[in-house]
Coordinates of C-alpha atoms in Angstrom, one line a residue:
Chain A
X1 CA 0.0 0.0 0.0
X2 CA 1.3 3.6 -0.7
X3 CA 1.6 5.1 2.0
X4 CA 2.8 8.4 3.4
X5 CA 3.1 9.4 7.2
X6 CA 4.1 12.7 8.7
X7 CA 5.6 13.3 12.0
X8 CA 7.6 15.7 14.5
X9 CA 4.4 18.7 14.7
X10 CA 4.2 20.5 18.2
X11 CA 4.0 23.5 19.8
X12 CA 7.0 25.9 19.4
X13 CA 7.1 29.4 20.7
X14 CA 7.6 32.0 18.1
X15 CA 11.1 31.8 16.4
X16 CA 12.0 28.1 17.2
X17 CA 12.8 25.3 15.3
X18 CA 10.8 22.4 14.1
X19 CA 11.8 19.0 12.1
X20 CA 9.2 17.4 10.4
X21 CA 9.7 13.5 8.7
X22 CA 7.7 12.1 6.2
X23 CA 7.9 8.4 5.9
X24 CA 7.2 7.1 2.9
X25 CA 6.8 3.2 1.7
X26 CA 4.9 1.1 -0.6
X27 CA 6.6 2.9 -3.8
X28 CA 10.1 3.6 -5.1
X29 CA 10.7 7.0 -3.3
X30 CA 13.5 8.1 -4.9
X31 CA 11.4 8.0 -8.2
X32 CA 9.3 11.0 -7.0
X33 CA 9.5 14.4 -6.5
X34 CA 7.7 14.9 -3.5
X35 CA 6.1 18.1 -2.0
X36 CA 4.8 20.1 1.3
X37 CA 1.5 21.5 1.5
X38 CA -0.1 23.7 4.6
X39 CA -3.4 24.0 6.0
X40 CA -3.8 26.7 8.6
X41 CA -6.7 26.4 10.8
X42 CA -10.2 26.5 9.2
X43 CA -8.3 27.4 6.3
X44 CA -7.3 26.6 2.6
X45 CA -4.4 24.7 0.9
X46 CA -1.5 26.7 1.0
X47 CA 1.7 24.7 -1.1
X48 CA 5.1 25.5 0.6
X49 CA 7.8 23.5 -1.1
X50 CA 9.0 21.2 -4.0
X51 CA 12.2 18.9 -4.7
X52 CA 12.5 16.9 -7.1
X53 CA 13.8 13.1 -7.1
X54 CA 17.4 13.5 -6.3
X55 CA 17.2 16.7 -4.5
X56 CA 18.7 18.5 -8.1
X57 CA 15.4 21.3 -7.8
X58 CA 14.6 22.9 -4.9
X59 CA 11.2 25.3 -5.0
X60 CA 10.0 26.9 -1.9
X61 CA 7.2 29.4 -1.5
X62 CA 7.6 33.3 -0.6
X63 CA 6.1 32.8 2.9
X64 CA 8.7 30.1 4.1
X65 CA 12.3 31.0 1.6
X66 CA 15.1 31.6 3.8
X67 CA 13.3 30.0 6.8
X68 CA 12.0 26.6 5.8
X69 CA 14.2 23.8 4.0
X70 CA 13.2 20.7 2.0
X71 CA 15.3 17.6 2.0
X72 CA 15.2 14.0 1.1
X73 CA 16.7 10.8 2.0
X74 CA 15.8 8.3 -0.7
X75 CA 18.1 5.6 1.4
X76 CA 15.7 6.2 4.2
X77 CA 12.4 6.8 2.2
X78 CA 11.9 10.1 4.0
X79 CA 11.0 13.8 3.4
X80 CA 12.2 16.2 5.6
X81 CA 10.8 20.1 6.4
X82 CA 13.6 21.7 8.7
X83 CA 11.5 24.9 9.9
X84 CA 13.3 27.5 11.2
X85 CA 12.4 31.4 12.8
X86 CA 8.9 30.0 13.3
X87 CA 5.7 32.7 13.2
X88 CA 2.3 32.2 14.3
X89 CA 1.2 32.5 10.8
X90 CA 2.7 29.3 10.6
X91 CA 0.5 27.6 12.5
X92 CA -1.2 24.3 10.2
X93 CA -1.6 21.3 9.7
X94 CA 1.9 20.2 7.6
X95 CA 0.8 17.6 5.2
X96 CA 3.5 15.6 2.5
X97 CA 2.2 14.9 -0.8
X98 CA 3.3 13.0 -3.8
X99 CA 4.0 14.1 -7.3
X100 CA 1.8 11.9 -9.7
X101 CA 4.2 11.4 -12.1
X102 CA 7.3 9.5 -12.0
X103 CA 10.5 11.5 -13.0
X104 CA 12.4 14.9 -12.4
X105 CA 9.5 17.3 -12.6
X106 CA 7.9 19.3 -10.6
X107 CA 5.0 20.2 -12.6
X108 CA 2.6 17.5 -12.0
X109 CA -0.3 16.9 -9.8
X110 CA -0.5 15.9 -5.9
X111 CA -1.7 11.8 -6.5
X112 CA -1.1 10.7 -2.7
X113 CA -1.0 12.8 0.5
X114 CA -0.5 11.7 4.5
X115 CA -2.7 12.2 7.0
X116 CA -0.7 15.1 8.3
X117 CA 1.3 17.0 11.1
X118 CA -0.1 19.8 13.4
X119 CA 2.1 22.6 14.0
X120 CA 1.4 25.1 16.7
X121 CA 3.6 28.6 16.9
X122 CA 2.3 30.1 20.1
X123 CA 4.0 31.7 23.3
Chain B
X1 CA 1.5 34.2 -9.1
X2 CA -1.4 32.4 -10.8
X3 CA -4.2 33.3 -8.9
X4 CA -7.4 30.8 -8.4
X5 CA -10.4 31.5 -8.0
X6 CA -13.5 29.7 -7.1
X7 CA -17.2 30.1 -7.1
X8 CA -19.7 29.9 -5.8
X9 CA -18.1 29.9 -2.1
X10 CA -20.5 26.9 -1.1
X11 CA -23.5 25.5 -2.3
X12 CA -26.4 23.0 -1.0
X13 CA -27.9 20.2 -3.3
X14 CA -30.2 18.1 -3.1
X15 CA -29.4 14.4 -3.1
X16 CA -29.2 12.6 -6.8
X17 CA -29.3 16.4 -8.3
X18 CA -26.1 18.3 -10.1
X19 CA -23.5 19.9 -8.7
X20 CA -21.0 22.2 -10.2
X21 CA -17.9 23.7 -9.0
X22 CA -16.2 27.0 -11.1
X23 CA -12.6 27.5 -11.0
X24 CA -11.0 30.4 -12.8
X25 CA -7.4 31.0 -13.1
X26 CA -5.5 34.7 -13.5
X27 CA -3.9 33.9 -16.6
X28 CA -4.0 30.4 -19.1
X29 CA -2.7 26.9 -16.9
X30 CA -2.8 25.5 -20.8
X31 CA 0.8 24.6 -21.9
X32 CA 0.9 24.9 -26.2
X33 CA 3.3 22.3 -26.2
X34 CA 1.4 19.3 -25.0
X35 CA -1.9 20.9 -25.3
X36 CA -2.3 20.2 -21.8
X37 CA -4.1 22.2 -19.2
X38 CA -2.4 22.2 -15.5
X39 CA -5.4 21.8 -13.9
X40 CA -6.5 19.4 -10.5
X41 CA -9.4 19.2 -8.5
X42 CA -9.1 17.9 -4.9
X43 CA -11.8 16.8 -2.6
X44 CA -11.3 17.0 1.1
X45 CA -13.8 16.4 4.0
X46 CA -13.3 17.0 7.5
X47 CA -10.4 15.9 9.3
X48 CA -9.1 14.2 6.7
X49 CA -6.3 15.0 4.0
X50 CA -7.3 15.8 0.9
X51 CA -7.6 13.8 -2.3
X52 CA -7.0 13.7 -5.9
X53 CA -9.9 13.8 -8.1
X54 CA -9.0 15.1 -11.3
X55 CA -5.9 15.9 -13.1
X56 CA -5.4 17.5 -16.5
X57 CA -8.4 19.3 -16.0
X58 CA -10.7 16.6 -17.3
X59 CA -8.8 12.9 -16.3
X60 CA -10.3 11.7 -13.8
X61 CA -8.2 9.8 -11.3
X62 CA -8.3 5.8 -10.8
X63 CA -10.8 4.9 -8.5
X64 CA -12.9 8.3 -8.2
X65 CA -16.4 7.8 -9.4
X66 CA -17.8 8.9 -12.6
X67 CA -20.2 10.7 -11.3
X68 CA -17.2 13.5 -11.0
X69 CA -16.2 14.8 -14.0
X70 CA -13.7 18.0 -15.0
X71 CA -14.0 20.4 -18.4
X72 CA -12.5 23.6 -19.2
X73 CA -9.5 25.0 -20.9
X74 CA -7.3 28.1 -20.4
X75 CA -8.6 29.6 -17.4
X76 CA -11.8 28.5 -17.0
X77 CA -12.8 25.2 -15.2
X78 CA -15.7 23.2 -13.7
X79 CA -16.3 20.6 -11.9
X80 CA -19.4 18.6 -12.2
X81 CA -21.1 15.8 -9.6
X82 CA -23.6 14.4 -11.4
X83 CA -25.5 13.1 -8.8
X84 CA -24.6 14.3 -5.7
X85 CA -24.2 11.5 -2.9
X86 CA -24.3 11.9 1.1
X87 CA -20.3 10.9 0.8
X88 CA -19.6 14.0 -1.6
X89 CA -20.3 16.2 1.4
X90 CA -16.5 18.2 1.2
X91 CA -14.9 20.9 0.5
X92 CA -13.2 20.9 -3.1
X93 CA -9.8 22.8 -4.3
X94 CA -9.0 23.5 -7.9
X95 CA -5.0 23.8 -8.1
X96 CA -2.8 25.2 -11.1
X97 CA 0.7 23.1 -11.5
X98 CA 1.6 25.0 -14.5
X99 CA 3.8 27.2 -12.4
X100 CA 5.5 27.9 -9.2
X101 CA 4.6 29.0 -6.7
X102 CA 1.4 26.2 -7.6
X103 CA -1.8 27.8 -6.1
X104 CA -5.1 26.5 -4.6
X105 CA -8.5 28.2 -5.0
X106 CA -10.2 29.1 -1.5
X107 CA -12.6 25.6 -1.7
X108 CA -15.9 25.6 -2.4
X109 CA -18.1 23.8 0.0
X110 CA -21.0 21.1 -0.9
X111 CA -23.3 20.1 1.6
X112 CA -26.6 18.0 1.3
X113 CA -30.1 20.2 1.1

């Protein structure tokens, strides 16, 4: 089964750090560029950031560059977020998604997403 | 940015009746080259994550029912529900992919009459 699963969400007073994992299994990770999307509270989709298979493309949203940073580890099957200078606008649920497409893209739909990771920025 | 917009912001339908969904994009999500417009809809109802329904504007993905069904091209889009089941009850997202930063419309919300 394909399968993604977030983890490391908290609370983290304004201007900390967070890590958050995606664990991924069920399909060749390193075949996918893989994505993070946001969901603030009672709110829409917000998409924060891209990289592509082997980590060659990087794209990150204006709300997050210079703060947030994608990684991978296709030898562990996991998708990192490392969140840095954290804001209360932050606050959401963090949610990894798969590309749908197989390759070194980034221009393809969202085809399989985890449940997601709550992150709380709050003194 | 692309900008997407939805409408209406919600709607109520009766059940077995039609339900449609607008999407409209600030400039074309068609790419000349493939003829392909960059166009999903997601569906996402509460507490859970949300999930693909159509891709290329009009593909509808494995498993969804055919009761759901995409059109449009350029910036115009619509989702249809044919007949409109108690499970349908969600909020649904158009999304561009044609560019970075990719952007979701604000969700419209179905509900049952």
């Amino acid at each position: 089964e394909v399968q993604l699963v977030e983890s490391g969400g908290g609370l983290v007073k304004p201007g900390g750090s967070l890590r958050l994992s995606c664990a991924a299994s069920g399909f060749t990770f390193s075949s996918y560029t893989m994505n993070w999307v946001r969901q603030a509270p009672g709110k829409g989709l917000e998409w924060v950031s891209s990289i592509t298979s082997s980590s060659t493309y990087i794209y990150d949203a204006d709300s997050v560059k210079g703060r947030f940073t994608i990684s991978r580890d296709n030898a562990k099957n996991s998708l990192y977020l490392q969140m840095n200078s954290l804001r209360a606008e932050d606050t959401a649920v963090y949610y990894c998604a798969r590309e749908g497409v197989q390759g070194t893209s980034v221009y393809y739909y969202m085809d399989v997403w985890g449940k997601g990771t709550t992150v709380t920025v709050s003194s | 940015d692309i900008v997407m917009t939805q409408s209406p912001d919600s709607l109520a339908v009766s059940l077995g009746e039609r339900a449609t969904i607008n999407c409209k994009s600030s400039q074309s999500v068609l790419y000349s080259s493939n003829n392909k417009n960059y166009l999903a809809w997601y569906q996402q109802k509460p507490g859970q994550p949300p999930q693909l329904l159509i891709y290329w504007a009009s593909t509808r993905e494995s498993g969804v029912p055919d009761r759901f069904s995409g059109s449009g091209s350029g910036t115009d889009f619509t989702l249809t529900i044919s007949s409109l089941q108690a499970e349908d009850v969600a909020v649904y997202y158009c999304q561009q992919y044609y560019s970075t930063p990719f952007t979701f419309g604000p969700g419209t919300k179905v509900d049952i009459k």
